[in-house]
Amino acid sequence: MTLAASDSTNDRTSDSNGWTGSRRLLRLLRDLIRGEGASQDRLDKAVDIVSKEFHAEVCSIYVMRADETLELYASIGLNAAAVHRTRLRVGEGLVGEIAARALPFALADAQAHPSFAYRPETGEEAFVSLVGVPILQNKAVLGVLVVQNKTARDYTEAEVEGLETLAIVLAEMLATGARDGVDTTQRGDAAAVLPARFSGIALTAGLAVGRVVEHRRGVVPGKVVAEDPENELARLQTALENLRASIDTLLLRHDVAAVGEHREILETYRMFSEDRGWLGRIHDAVHSGLTAEAAVQKVRNDTRARMDAIKDPYLRERAADLDDLGDRLLRHLLGEETGAPRALPEDAVLLARDLGPADLLDYDLERLRAVVLEEGSPMAHMAIIARSLELPVMGRCRGVVSQAREGDTIIVDADNEQVLLRPNQSVVDSFTESMDAMARRRAEYAAVRDLPPVTRDGLRISLSINAGLLIDLQQMHASGADGIGLYRTEIPFMVRDSLPDVDEQTELYKRVLDQARDKSVVFRTLDIGGDKILPYWRGATDENPAMGWRAIRIGIDRPVMLRQQLRALLRAAAGRELNVMFPMVSEVAEFESARTLMRREIEREEGQGAPLPEKVNIGVMLEVPALAWQLPALLERCHFISIGSNDLFQFLFACDRGNPRVARRYDNLSPAVLSFLRSVVAQADAAGCTLSLCGEMAGSPLEAMALVGCGLRKLSMPPPAVGPVKTMLRSLYAEPLRDLVSQLAELPDHSVREQLRAYAIDHEIAI
Ligand code: PEP
Ligand code: MG
């Protein structure tokens, strides 16, 4: 397929991207949209124009209906009887696949594709090649534009791009279709009044009850075809300057803490607004004949299409930031950005498909109670900012936006990973009650904040928090924890756009130690690899990433990164105590290799006369069962051991910690686990080696009780768990519990959870 020779060759554009568009074609379509007549007529004319210009035997437009089916609305080349008759579900056939993925498809032999769905009424068996593009507006698929040829054609990227540009113009036509008779009516109202429940994943914890506020629907560019590209470029430039100034203003907002990764995220986000590749693509689209706003929208659609194919979570975040910048730039172009915080009603719960890192800060945060997203991931930049604001956020709640109406009552229960839309009053009452009870409990936990975590028979248990961001340090102080038992150093690496060098790392670790003040911090060296791929560290694509090339295995095989990290840690802790532990150590020899790297770094620093830490304690995470059979040799070599129960139990039971199908198959409170832990405690005690446990298990009061029963005296947990665990400890007699646990560890049962729970209730232990 090639574009027809234009009768005004000067009108044709060809730019560095290789996109050969025709301004004349854009104008023809634009005039069609603006002209008189019913929508059907205009869609019929549009397919006619496109098929002629593209020398295609078939051109069809499928329109997305309210029931999420794609209806063949207009076609040249397919049987006329199929128009308004052929319907495909989203995901069905090639057209459905294009809509489901919101991605273009170009196939030389469409019928050989596994998604091809044959519809005899269309007569499409005569056509071999197919290129289709989604008709997108504001991330919503309004339809699909398809071109087919009788011969097997290899469509070029420029041809696909050309169709995508035409799809922008068609989007305008379809978006106004309801007015002119195209049936895109919204889903019937029956579903919109019934209660609905959505499950998803908690991006930040918490509970809130409020009223739905829909995050602004994306903006719609009014005019898509430009008369004067120079004028459009000038408008673009002004909008970019305003955009940058508005991000600078967000950075100065006083309700966002002055330090922390969220500031860095905003700064990086601002930097992206200068990204040459992104700006270049927008300029190219303007040169092809689009207005500045249509050009931004086209590039945003492209970014979005590419995003779905990106596996690397970090790069996805980068693409998401660019997508969000595109939105913001569009609003500046359309004069919809006032710079003032967006007003919200009382107790607002914001619903959106996804939110960019700066979006939250556009709102009046005093009134915002929670956020619910259809997409999102825990490492999303927005989630990190929400954590700094202590705002509950639920992600991956599919369908919530389309089912909710502005003002609906909504319960966000991120603690149980569910969202309840239009709940009955009795449900609201019971949630309000449990929120009140939680508030009372929080007040009780605040009251024990300064009391020691000591059992009723006088055993002092050390309670620390697990952290990964600077903002977590505020929580350490607020919870009254003894320190940070696990600082996951890979997390700050994952929110940056390049590997922090030694100086940057030193600065970061110094800030952690400064903010921890007199409390101890245990730094865990990088646990990357597997699914935690950094853009500047390309690891292997392992079949079983959790058991693959990760953590200390990478550190030993490619020691530069680990040595730099150790050097930074030594420098940051100069004059103070440094605690470092290595993750995923499987054998003593591995620990020795890592310790040798540390020794070398100490010697190097000493050799250069650099100030050293007062003391360096080197520890190991016990996460791989094999290491438990080398404890005598290990315990005499290291200063401390921390049991990483999350990984340890997945390897003990051969049960993937991230697989929901087996998530509840085995119980941490089982005789096998208790025996294992008791044996480790006995050996560590005999060797006089400090032992702690820093997996999620330590954060549940019942589990923590069992751990104390196993003999553990140091626990590290997520910050909100410190209050409940301390309250439990202060109601517990530890000594008799040890006898119980030693008996339970001998049982043949699947789980001893119920016996432990009954014991707690009988003995009035606050679990
Ligand atoms: C663990 O495995 O228990 C642990 C604390 O490490 P992470 O959860 O970071 O793998
Ligand atoms: Mg682990």
Short mmCIF file of N, CA and C and ligand atoms in Angstrom, two decimals, residues 466 486 488 490 524 527 532 550 621 623 643-648 657 694-696, ligand 1:
data_model
loop_
_atom_site.label_atom_id
_atom_site.label_comp_id
_atom_site.label_asym_id
_atom_site.label_seq_id
_atom_site.Cartn_x
_atom_site.Cartn_y
_atom_site.Cartn_z
N ASN A 466 11.01 -2.11 58.58
CA ASN A 466 11.59 -2.32 57.25
C ASN A 466 11.36 -1.05 56.45
N LEU A 486 15.80 -3.52 58.40
CA LEU A 486 16.05 -3.87 57.00
C LEU A 486 15.84 -2.62 56.16
N ARG A 488 16.00 -1.63 52.48
CA ARG A 488 16.14 -2.27 51.16
C ARG A 488 16.76 -1.25 50.20
N GLU A 490 17.75 -1.38 47.22
CA GLU A 490 17.42 -1.37 45.78
C GLU A 490 16.27 -0.41 45.48
N ARG A 524 20.75 -3.42 53.72
CA ARG A 524 20.92 -4.64 52.94
C ARG A 524 21.46 -4.24 51.58
N ASP A 527 19.41 -6.02 46.29
CA ASP A 527 18.75 -7.29 45.95
C ASP A 527 18.07 -7.08 44.60
N LYS A 532 13.45 -7.48 39.48
CA LYS A 532 13.84 -6.10 39.82
C LYS A 532 15.00 -5.66 38.93
N ARG A 550 20.40 -13.23 40.96
CA ARG A 550 19.91 -12.05 41.69
C ARG A 550 20.79 -11.81 42.92
N MET A 621 21.58 -12.47 55.39
CA MET A 621 20.17 -12.83 55.45
C MET A 621 20.05 -14.32 55.26
N GLU A 623 17.89 -16.73 53.89
CA GLU A 623 16.72 -16.82 53.00
C GLU A 623 16.73 -18.11 52.19
N ILE A 643 16.69 -13.38 59.45
CA ILE A 643 15.92 -14.35 58.68
C ILE A 643 14.96 -13.60 57.76
N GLY A 644 15.11 -13.80 56.47
CA GLY A 644 14.19 -13.19 55.49
C GLY A 644 13.09 -14.20 55.24
N SER A 645 12.06 -14.14 56.07
CA SER A 645 11.05 -15.22 56.03
C SER A 645 10.27 -15.24 54.71
N ASN A 646 10.17 -14.10 54.03
CA ASN A 646 9.40 -14.10 52.77
C ASN A 646 10.03 -15.06 51.76
N ASP A 647 11.33 -14.89 51.56
CA ASP A 647 12.01 -15.78 50.61
C ASP A 647 12.24 -17.16 51.22
N LEU A 648 12.64 -17.17 52.49
CA LEU A 648 12.97 -18.46 53.10
C LEU A 648 11.80 -19.45 52.98
N ARG A 657 6.18 -17.09 46.29
CA ARG A 657 5.54 -16.12 47.18
C ARG A 657 4.63 -15.15 46.43
N CYS A 694 13.18 -10.48 59.64
CA CYS A 694 12.73 -9.23 59.03
C CYS A 694 11.74 -9.44 57.88
N GLY A 695 11.10 -10.60 57.81
CA GLY A 695 10.08 -10.78 56.76
C GLY A 695 8.75 -10.23 57.23
N GLU A 696 7.76 -10.30 56.34
CA GLU A 696 6.42 -9.76 56.66
C GLU A 696 5.82 -10.44 57.89
C1 PEP B 1 12.52 -11.58 52.86
O1 PEP B 1 12.76 -12.29 51.87
O2 PEP B 1 11.91 -11.98 53.87
C2 PEP B 1 12.96 -10.18 52.86
C3 PEP B 1 12.82 -9.44 53.94
O3 PEP B 1 13.46 -9.69 51.71
P1 PEP B 1 12.54 -9.17 50.49
O4 PEP B 1 11.11 -9.24 50.96
O5 PEP B 1 12.99 -7.80 50.19
O6 PEP B 1 12.86 -10.16 49.44
#
